[in-house]
Short mmCIF file of C-alpha atoms and ligand atoms in Angstrom, two decimals:
data_model
loop_
_atom_site.label_atom_id
_atom_site.label_comp_id
_atom_site.label_asym_id
_atom_site.label_seq_id
_atom_site.Cartn_x
_atom_site.Cartn_y
_atom_site.Cartn_z
CA MET A 411 -41.22 -5.13 -36.89
CA ASP A 412 -45.28 -3.23 -37.26
CA PRO A 413 -47.48 -3.98 -34.62
CA THR A 414 -50.46 -2.67 -35.85
CA VAL A 415 -49.77 -6.69 -38.73
CA SER A 416 -48.52 -8.19 -35.78
CA PRO A 417 -49.89 -10.10 -32.73
CA PHE A 418 -46.47 -11.05 -31.57
CA ASP A 419 -44.75 -8.82 -28.93
CA HIS A 420 -41.05 -9.66 -30.84
CA VAL A 421 -39.57 -11.39 -33.39
CA ARG A 422 -40.77 -15.04 -33.47
CA LEU A 423 -37.85 -17.07 -33.66
CA PHE A 424 -39.20 -19.85 -36.43
CA ILE A 425 -35.18 -21.26 -36.62
CA PRO A 426 -33.35 -23.96 -35.21
CA GLY A 427 -31.69 -22.39 -32.26
CA PRO A 428 -31.71 -20.50 -30.88
CA THR A 429 -35.01 -21.11 -29.70
CA GLU A 430 -38.20 -19.32 -27.76
CA VAL A 431 -38.02 -18.83 -24.47
CA ALA A 432 -40.23 -18.04 -21.90
CA PRO A 433 -40.76 -14.47 -20.47
CA GLU A 434 -40.69 -16.73 -17.46
CA VAL A 435 -37.54 -18.14 -18.33
CA ARG A 436 -36.16 -15.13 -19.32
CA THR A 437 -36.42 -12.75 -16.27
CA ALA A 438 -34.16 -15.29 -14.05
CA LEU A 439 -31.74 -14.89 -16.36
CA ALA A 440 -31.55 -11.22 -14.49
CA ARG A 441 -32.10 -12.42 -11.21
CA PRO A 442 -28.04 -11.91 -8.66
CA LEU A 443 -25.69 -14.07 -8.43
CA ILE A 444 -24.46 -16.76 -5.74
CA GLY A 445 -20.98 -18.61 -5.51
CA HIS A 446 -21.62 -22.13 -7.18
CA ARG A 447 -19.21 -23.47 -4.44
CA GLY A 448 -21.55 -22.05 -1.60
CA GLU A 449 -24.77 -24.38 -0.71
CA ASP A 450 -26.99 -21.94 -2.87
CA PHE A 451 -25.77 -23.63 -5.05
CA LYS A 452 -25.57 -27.06 -4.10
CA THR A 453 -29.06 -26.02 -3.97
CA LEU A 454 -30.49 -25.11 -7.04
CA PHE A 455 -27.79 -27.85 -9.08
CA GLY A 456 -29.82 -31.15 -6.15
CA ARG A 457 -32.84 -29.39 -8.40
CA LEU A 458 -32.19 -29.62 -11.02
CA THR A 459 -29.89 -33.47 -11.38
CA PRO A 460 -33.56 -35.51 -11.25
CA ARG A 461 -35.76 -33.89 -13.37
CA LEU A 462 -34.15 -33.49 -15.94
CA GLN A 463 -33.01 -37.29 -15.63
CA ALA A 464 -36.21 -36.99 -15.78
CA VAL A 465 -37.05 -35.58 -19.45
CA PHE A 466 -33.55 -37.60 -20.93
CA ARG A 467 -35.92 -41.07 -19.50
CA THR A 468 -32.76 -41.89 -17.56
CA ARG A 469 -31.47 -43.26 -14.10
CA SER A 470 -28.09 -42.86 -14.99
CA PRO A 471 -26.42 -39.18 -14.14
CA VAL A 472 -27.30 -36.10 -16.34
CA LEU A 473 -24.45 -33.65 -16.70
CA THR A 474 -23.86 -29.85 -16.96
CA ALA A 475 -21.66 -28.07 -19.01
CA THR A 476 -21.03 -24.51 -19.42
CA ALA A 477 -20.85 -24.95 -23.45
CA SER A 478 -22.31 -25.08 -26.72
CA ALA A 479 -23.68 -28.91 -27.81
CA THR A 480 -20.11 -29.10 -30.32
CA ALA A 481 -18.40 -29.32 -26.83
CA ILE A 482 -19.30 -32.40 -25.71
CA MET A 483 -20.10 -33.96 -29.23
CA GLU A 484 -16.35 -33.97 -29.11
CA ALA A 485 -16.22 -35.04 -25.69
CA ALA A 486 -17.93 -37.42 -26.15
CA VAL A 487 -14.98 -39.02 -28.22
CA ARG A 488 -12.80 -38.41 -26.35
CA ASN A 489 -14.26 -39.82 -23.54
CA ALA A 490 -15.34 -43.24 -25.55
CA VAL A 491 -12.94 -44.04 -27.90
CA ARG A 492 -10.39 -46.79 -27.43
CA LYS A 493 -9.93 -48.57 -30.50
CA ARG A 494 -12.05 -46.59 -33.57
CA CYS A 495 -15.38 -45.01 -33.29
CA LEU A 496 -17.83 -45.70 -36.47
CA CYS A 497 -19.82 -42.25 -37.10
CA LEU A 498 -23.38 -43.04 -39.18
CA VAL A 499 -22.53 -39.45 -41.65
CA ASN A 500 -26.36 -38.12 -43.09
CA GLY A 501 -25.83 -34.60 -42.99
CA ALA A 502 -24.10 -31.19 -41.35
CA PHE A 503 -23.76 -32.15 -38.13
CA ALA A 504 -23.42 -36.35 -37.97
CA GLU A 505 -20.76 -35.59 -39.73
CA ARG A 506 -19.32 -32.43 -37.52
CA TRP A 507 -18.30 -35.55 -35.03
CA TYR A 508 -16.71 -37.16 -38.48
CA GLN A 509 -14.32 -33.73 -38.66
CA ILE A 510 -14.55 -34.11 -34.82
CA CYS A 511 -12.42 -37.05 -34.64
CA LEU A 512 -10.12 -36.39 -37.29
CA ALA A 513 -9.28 -32.95 -35.67
CA ASN A 514 -8.06 -35.49 -31.86
CA ASP A 515 -6.74 -37.87 -34.16
CA ILE A 516 -8.92 -40.53 -33.01
CA PRO A 517 -9.55 -43.39 -35.11
CA ALA A 518 -12.88 -43.29 -37.56
CA ASP A 519 -14.90 -44.36 -40.09
CA ARG A 520 -17.44 -42.30 -41.91
CA LEU A 521 -20.18 -44.70 -43.06
CA ASP A 522 -23.54 -42.20 -44.94
CA TRP A 523 -26.50 -42.63 -46.67
CA GLU A 524 -27.02 -39.52 -49.05
CA TRP A 525 -28.73 -36.01 -47.09
CA GLY A 526 -32.25 -36.56 -46.37
CA GLN A 527 -32.48 -40.54 -45.55
CA SER A 528 -32.17 -41.57 -41.88
CA VAL A 529 -29.96 -44.25 -40.87
CA LYS A 530 -30.97 -47.64 -41.35
CA PRO A 531 -29.42 -50.12 -39.77
CA GLY A 532 -29.03 -53.17 -42.02
CA PRO A 533 -25.46 -51.29 -43.38
CA LEU A 534 -24.93 -50.79 -39.34
CA GLU A 535 -25.38 -54.00 -38.50
CA ASP A 536 -23.74 -55.44 -41.21
CA ARG A 537 -19.88 -53.08 -40.23
CA LEU A 538 -19.96 -53.08 -36.59
CA LYS A 539 -19.92 -56.97 -37.42
CA LEU A 540 -16.10 -56.50 -38.75
CA GLY A 541 -15.69 -56.15 -34.78
CA LEU A 542 -13.36 -52.93 -35.44
CA TYR A 543 -15.22 -50.04 -33.35
CA ASP A 544 -15.65 -50.07 -29.34
CA ALA A 545 -17.99 -46.90 -30.71
CA VAL A 546 -20.36 -45.13 -32.70
CA THR A 547 -22.32 -41.56 -33.78
CA LEU A 548 -25.41 -40.99 -34.50
CA VAL A 549 -27.08 -37.49 -34.72
CA HIS A 550 -31.18 -38.10 -33.60
CA ASN A 551 -32.77 -34.86 -35.38
CA GLU A 552 -30.49 -33.85 -38.25
CA THR A 553 -31.28 -31.35 -38.23
CA SER A 554 -29.26 -29.89 -42.15
CA THR A 555 -32.18 -32.20 -43.46
CA GLY A 556 -34.94 -32.57 -41.15
CA VAL A 557 -34.45 -36.16 -41.24
CA ALA A 558 -34.96 -38.11 -37.10
CA SER A 559 -33.59 -41.02 -37.77
CA PRO A 560 -35.04 -44.59 -35.48
CA LEU A 561 -33.29 -43.73 -32.61
CA GLU A 562 -34.94 -47.12 -30.40
CA GLU A 563 -34.02 -49.40 -34.46
CA ILE A 564 -30.02 -48.36 -34.56
CA ALA A 565 -30.11 -48.37 -30.66
CA GLY A 566 -31.11 -51.84 -30.78
CA VAL A 567 -28.98 -52.77 -33.20
CA VAL A 568 -25.79 -51.47 -31.70
CA ALA A 569 -26.51 -53.16 -28.55
CA CYS A 570 -25.90 -56.60 -29.73
CA PHE A 571 -22.43 -55.61 -29.60
CA PRO A 572 -21.55 -55.49 -25.76
CA GLU A 573 -18.11 -53.78 -26.10
CA ILE A 574 -19.97 -50.90 -28.40
CA LEU A 575 -20.37 -47.76 -27.30
CA LEU A 576 -23.59 -45.99 -28.32
CA LEU A 577 -23.10 -41.41 -28.31
CA VAL A 578 -26.35 -40.03 -29.83
CA ASP A 579 -26.74 -36.20 -30.25
CA THR A 580 -30.40 -35.29 -29.63
CA VAL A 581 -29.38 -31.35 -29.62
CA SER A 582 -32.01 -30.40 -31.51
CA SER A 583 -35.11 -33.51 -30.59
CA LEU A 584 -35.18 -33.79 -26.45
CA GLY A 585 -37.64 -31.87 -25.31
CA GLY A 586 -39.69 -32.40 -28.47
CA ALA A 587 -39.66 -35.86 -29.74
CA ARG A 588 -39.88 -39.55 -26.83
CA VAL A 589 -35.88 -40.33 -26.43
CA GLU A 590 -35.22 -43.07 -23.64
CA VAL A 591 -32.19 -42.74 -22.33
CA ASP A 592 -32.72 -45.79 -20.47
CA ASP A 593 -34.70 -48.26 -22.91
CA TRP A 594 -33.18 -48.03 -25.64
CA ARG A 595 -29.16 -48.51 -23.90
CA ILE A 596 -28.22 -44.84 -24.79
CA ASP A 597 -24.33 -44.75 -23.32
CA VAL A 598 -24.05 -40.58 -23.87
CA CYS A 599 -26.79 -38.62 -24.73
CA LEU A 600 -26.28 -34.90 -24.95
CA ALA A 601 -28.60 -31.91 -26.11
CA GLY A 602 -27.62 -28.21 -26.03
CA SER A 603 -29.93 -25.57 -24.04
CA GLN A 604 -31.07 -23.79 -26.98
CA LYS A 605 -33.11 -25.95 -29.39
CA ALA A 606 -36.57 -27.96 -28.22
CA LEU A 607 -35.41 -27.57 -24.73
CA GLY A 608 -36.28 -23.43 -25.05
CA LEU A 609 -33.93 -21.91 -23.63
CA PRO A 610 -30.45 -19.39 -23.94
CA PRO A 611 -28.11 -21.33 -25.93
CA GLY A 612 -25.09 -21.48 -23.45
CA LEU A 613 -25.45 -24.73 -22.07
CA THR A 614 -24.76 -28.16 -22.93
CA PHE A 615 -26.29 -31.72 -20.56
CA PHE A 616 -25.81 -35.25 -21.40
CA SER A 617 -26.27 -38.61 -19.91
CA LEU A 618 -23.47 -40.80 -18.77
CA SER A 619 -24.14 -45.08 -18.65
CA ASP A 620 -22.65 -46.56 -15.80
CA ARG A 621 -20.24 -48.04 -19.00
CA ALA A 622 -19.44 -44.72 -20.48
CA LEU A 623 -18.13 -43.58 -17.76
CA GLU A 624 -15.88 -46.72 -16.74
CA ARG A 625 -14.88 -46.45 -20.25
CA ALA A 626 -14.13 -42.95 -19.77
CA LYS A 627 -11.82 -44.55 -16.32
CA THR A 628 -9.88 -45.84 -19.08
CA CYS A 629 -9.55 -43.63 -22.05
CA SER A 630 -6.07 -41.52 -21.64
CA ARG A 631 -7.19 -39.25 -24.60
CA ARG A 632 -9.96 -37.35 -22.26
CA GLY A 633 -8.29 -34.05 -21.94
CA TYR A 634 -9.28 -32.08 -19.00
CA ALA A 635 -12.07 -29.56 -19.38
CA PHE A 636 -14.48 -31.52 -20.50
CA ASP A 637 -13.22 -35.27 -18.65
CA PHE A 638 -16.53 -37.50 -17.55
CA VAL A 639 -14.88 -38.86 -15.33
CA GLN A 640 -14.31 -35.67 -12.86
CA TYR A 641 -17.78 -34.00 -14.18
CA HIS A 642 -19.36 -36.91 -12.39
CA ASP A 643 -17.00 -36.80 -9.53
CA PHE A 644 -18.54 -32.91 -9.04
CA TRP A 645 -21.43 -33.98 -9.86
CA GLN A 646 -22.14 -36.52 -7.41
CA ARG A 647 -21.92 -33.46 -4.83
CA SER A 648 -23.82 -31.73 -7.12
CA LEU A 649 -21.00 -28.90 -7.92
CA VAL A 650 -19.92 -29.25 -11.43
CA PRO A 651 -16.06 -28.70 -11.69
CA THR A 652 -15.16 -25.33 -13.46
CA THR A 653 -17.35 -22.04 -13.08
CA PRO A 654 -20.99 -22.89 -14.48
CA ALA A 655 -23.44 -19.94 -16.32
CA VAL A 656 -25.08 -19.95 -13.19
CA SER A 657 -28.08 -17.46 -14.80
CA LEU A 658 -28.92 -20.18 -17.43
CA LEU A 659 -28.64 -22.62 -14.52
CA TYR A 660 -31.71 -20.37 -12.49
CA ALA A 661 -33.27 -20.45 -15.66
CA THR A 662 -33.16 -24.07 -16.05
CA ASP A 663 -34.64 -24.28 -12.65
CA LEU A 664 -37.81 -23.13 -14.59
CA ALA A 665 -36.49 -24.84 -17.96
CA LEU A 666 -38.03 -28.24 -16.49
CA ASP A 667 -40.56 -26.81 -14.25
CA ARG A 668 -42.58 -25.62 -17.26
CA ILE A 669 -41.80 -28.44 -19.62
CA LEU A 670 -42.03 -31.69 -16.64
CA GLY A 671 -45.49 -29.23 -15.99
CA GLU A 672 -46.66 -29.57 -19.45
CA GLY A 673 -46.00 -33.28 -19.36
CA LEU A 674 -43.54 -35.20 -21.59
CA GLU A 675 -46.29 -37.06 -23.52
CA ALA A 676 -48.59 -33.88 -24.41
CA ARG A 677 -44.90 -31.93 -24.93
CA PHE A 678 -44.67 -34.32 -27.80
CA ALA A 679 -47.85 -34.55 -29.47
CA ARG A 680 -47.79 -30.29 -29.48
CA HIS A 681 -44.70 -31.26 -31.05
CA ARG A 682 -46.34 -33.35 -34.29
CA GLU A 683 -49.43 -31.88 -34.78
CA MET A 684 -47.46 -28.50 -35.25
CA ALA A 685 -45.17 -31.12 -37.48
CA GLU A 686 -47.86 -32.29 -40.03
CA THR A 687 -49.42 -28.61 -39.70
CA CYS A 688 -46.54 -27.78 -41.45
CA ARG A 689 -46.01 -30.27 -43.69
CA ARG A 690 -49.10 -30.52 -45.60
CA TRP A 691 -48.59 -26.75 -45.84
CA ALA A 692 -45.53 -27.50 -47.68
CA GLN A 693 -46.57 -30.84 -49.31
CA ASP A 694 -49.64 -28.40 -51.06
CA ARG A 695 -47.08 -25.28 -52.31
CA PHE A 696 -43.49 -26.80 -51.82
CA GLU A 697 -42.12 -30.40 -51.23
CA LEU A 698 -40.24 -31.68 -48.87
CA PHE A 699 -37.18 -33.05 -47.89
CA PRO A 700 -36.56 -35.14 -46.13
CA GLU A 701 -36.82 -39.08 -47.38
CA THR A 702 -40.94 -40.07 -46.43
CA GLY A 703 -41.07 -41.45 -43.13
CA TYR A 704 -38.48 -39.64 -41.18
CA GLU A 705 -39.73 -36.44 -40.44
CA SER A 706 -38.17 -34.84 -38.14
CA ASP A 707 -41.12 -33.67 -35.64
CA THR A 708 -38.95 -29.60 -34.28
CA LEU A 709 -38.18 -28.81 -37.29
CA THR A 710 -39.57 -29.25 -41.69
CA ALA A 711 -37.20 -28.99 -44.22
CA VAL A 712 -38.75 -27.36 -47.39
CA ARG A 713 -37.31 -28.04 -50.90
CA ASN A 714 -38.07 -25.36 -52.21
CA ARG A 715 -38.57 -25.24 -55.64
CA ARG A 716 -41.06 -22.88 -56.28
CA GLY A 717 -36.88 -20.18 -55.79
CA VAL A 718 -38.44 -17.93 -53.45
CA ASP A 719 -35.44 -15.72 -52.42
CA VAL A 720 -35.54 -16.34 -48.85
CA VAL A 721 -33.34 -13.42 -47.53
CA GLY A 722 -36.49 -11.54 -49.10
CA LEU A 723 -40.05 -12.99 -47.51
CA ASN A 724 -37.57 -12.65 -43.61
CA ARG A 725 -37.27 -9.97 -44.22
CA GLU A 726 -41.25 -9.46 -44.77
CA LEU A 727 -42.05 -11.58 -41.97
CA LYS A 728 -39.53 -10.04 -39.67
CA ARG A 729 -42.16 -6.40 -39.92
CA ARG A 730 -44.93 -8.86 -39.51
CA GLY A 731 -42.73 -10.68 -36.54
CA ALA A 732 -41.66 -13.58 -37.07
CA VAL A 733 -38.83 -15.21 -39.13
CA ILE A 734 -37.53 -18.54 -40.54
CA SER A 735 -34.61 -20.42 -41.37
CA PRO A 736 -32.43 -20.21 -45.19
CA GLY A 737 -30.52 -24.25 -45.72
CA TYR A 738 -27.72 -25.35 -43.93
CA GLY A 739 -24.76 -26.38 -45.77
CA LYS A 740 -24.38 -27.78 -49.16
CA ILE A 741 -27.87 -27.16 -49.21
CA GLN A 742 -29.11 -23.45 -48.42
CA SER A 743 -30.24 -22.72 -51.73
CA GLU A 744 -31.90 -25.84 -52.25
CA THR A 745 -34.05 -25.74 -49.29
CA PHE A 746 -34.96 -23.99 -46.26
CA ARG A 747 -35.89 -24.87 -42.86
CA ILE A 748 -39.34 -24.35 -40.14
CA ALA A 749 -38.61 -24.74 -36.68
CA HIS A 750 -41.48 -25.82 -35.38
CA MET A 751 -40.05 -26.60 -31.50
CA GLY A 752 -39.82 -26.17 -28.14
CA GLU A 753 -42.36 -22.46 -26.99
CA ILE A 754 -43.50 -22.31 -30.62
CA GLN A 755 -47.54 -22.63 -30.32
CA PRO A 756 -49.52 -24.63 -33.09
CA ALA A 757 -51.00 -21.12 -33.77
CA GLU A 758 -48.49 -19.12 -33.95
CA LEU A 759 -47.53 -21.65 -36.47
CA ARG A 760 -50.21 -21.28 -38.34
CA GLN A 761 -49.77 -17.87 -37.92
CA LEU A 762 -46.79 -18.04 -39.45
CA LEU A 763 -47.76 -19.92 -42.69
CA GLY A 764 -50.42 -17.47 -42.98
CA TRP A 765 -48.13 -15.54 -43.61
CA ILE A 766 -45.82 -16.58 -46.39
CA ASP A 767 -49.04 -17.87 -47.70
CA GLU A 768 -49.49 -13.36 -48.31
CA ILE A 769 -46.34 -12.62 -49.18
CA LEU A 770 -45.85 -14.72 -51.83
CA LYS A 771 -49.19 -15.35 -53.31
CA LEU A 772 -49.35 -18.31 -52.70
CA GLY A 773 -52.38 -20.75 -51.07
C1 PLP B 2218 -27.72 -26.82 -33.02
C2 PLP B 2218 -27.36 -28.13 -33.72
C3 PLP B 2218 -25.26 -28.59 -33.52
C4 PLP B 2218 -24.60 -27.39 -33.04
O1 PLP B 2218 -24.58 -27.20 -31.47
P1 PLP B 2218 -23.89 -25.93 -31.26
O2 PLP B 2218 -24.64 -25.52 -29.63
O3 PLP B 2218 -24.36 -25.18 -32.72
O4 PLP B 2218 -21.83 -26.33 -30.61
C5 PLP B 2218 -25.38 -30.27 -33.30
N1 PLP B 2218 -26.58 -30.61 -33.52
C6 PLP B 2218 -27.47 -30.52 -34.08
C7 PLP B 2218 -28.34 -31.99 -34.55
C8 PLP B 2218 -27.45 -29.83 -34.02
O5 PLP B 2218 -29.13 -29.35 -34.33
#
C-alpha cells in the first residue's frame, strides 16, 4: 500500500468475509486469558447473552460456538431433521446445505431457483403440502450471487406447517439487514462472526427456539461436538461445553456495544444507503447480477460485462488501500462482488468506487 495515495492505514476489506474489525475490537484480542470454567468467564458470557438476543431480536437462547458457520449449518440439520429436509437452493451457500445433508446421510430434497433469483414462497408452499418434510433450510442473503430472499414471507409459509422447523443461514446479513427471529418464527438462525457483525473469523452465533430444542432432544443424529441439547444445558449456566475462543469473546463484548450503540435501525439504514450507492454505480458502468428487487444490502454482485481483470484491478486497489472480491463458484468469472457490510462506512465505499473508476478509466 502506498501511503501517498491512501487515506487508510491498512488495506480495507470490501470482501464478503472476513470484514473490517474496529481497532478497539482488535485490541481486545490481546488481553490476558481467563479460564473458561470460572466466575470471570460466566460474568463475561452472561453479559453477551442479552445483547446477542437484542441483535437476533429474540427471547430464545442465542448460543455461541467456536467454529466457522459451516459447522453450525451441519449441526443444525443434524439436530433438527428426523424425517426429511427440504433445501431451498438459489446459490452456492444454499447448495452447501443440501451437500451437508447428503454427507451426513440425512434424507433431503432440493428445490432450485436459477442463480441470481431469490427463493419464492409459492413453489415452496406447494412442495411443503406434500407432507414429506420436517425441516427447511434457507440462506437469507446468498453471498455467492448477492441476492436477498424475502425471509419474512418465506417464514410465513413455513409457519403454516406446525411440524416443520425453519433453519436460516443469516451469515452475511445479520447485523446489516433486518432479521426478526421471534416475529418471523425462525427456529434456528445462525450467523458467523466475520461478516456483517464486524468481528474476526472464528465464532458462530445461533438462536434456538423451544420447538428446535424439543426436536433436538428426539434426534439421534445430533452428534457430540455440536449437540444443541448439551449446548443449551451449558448455556443455562453461562458456560459452553468445550474450550471456547475466549479472546474472540472479549472482542464480541466490544463489538456488541458498537452494534447496539449505533442502533440496529441506524445500522440497517447505513447498509441500505451503501447498497444503493453501490448499485447505482454498478448499473451505470456494468449491470447487476441479482434479480431486480432482491438485491442484497450487504454486498453487491456485479455482472462483469466489460470483462475487467479483477486480479489486476485488485493489485491496483491494494496499492491504494482496498480489496474487492472476485465471483464465487460457477459464476466466478462472470461477476465480481463488492461487500459493504459491518464496519464499512459510506465515505469509504465512495472512496473505493472512485478508485475503481480511476483505475479502469470509467465514470
Ligand atoms: C461465509 C458464508 C458461509 C460460510 O461461512 P464459514 O464461516 O466460512 O463456514 C455460509 N453461508 C453464507 C451465506 C456465507 O456468506
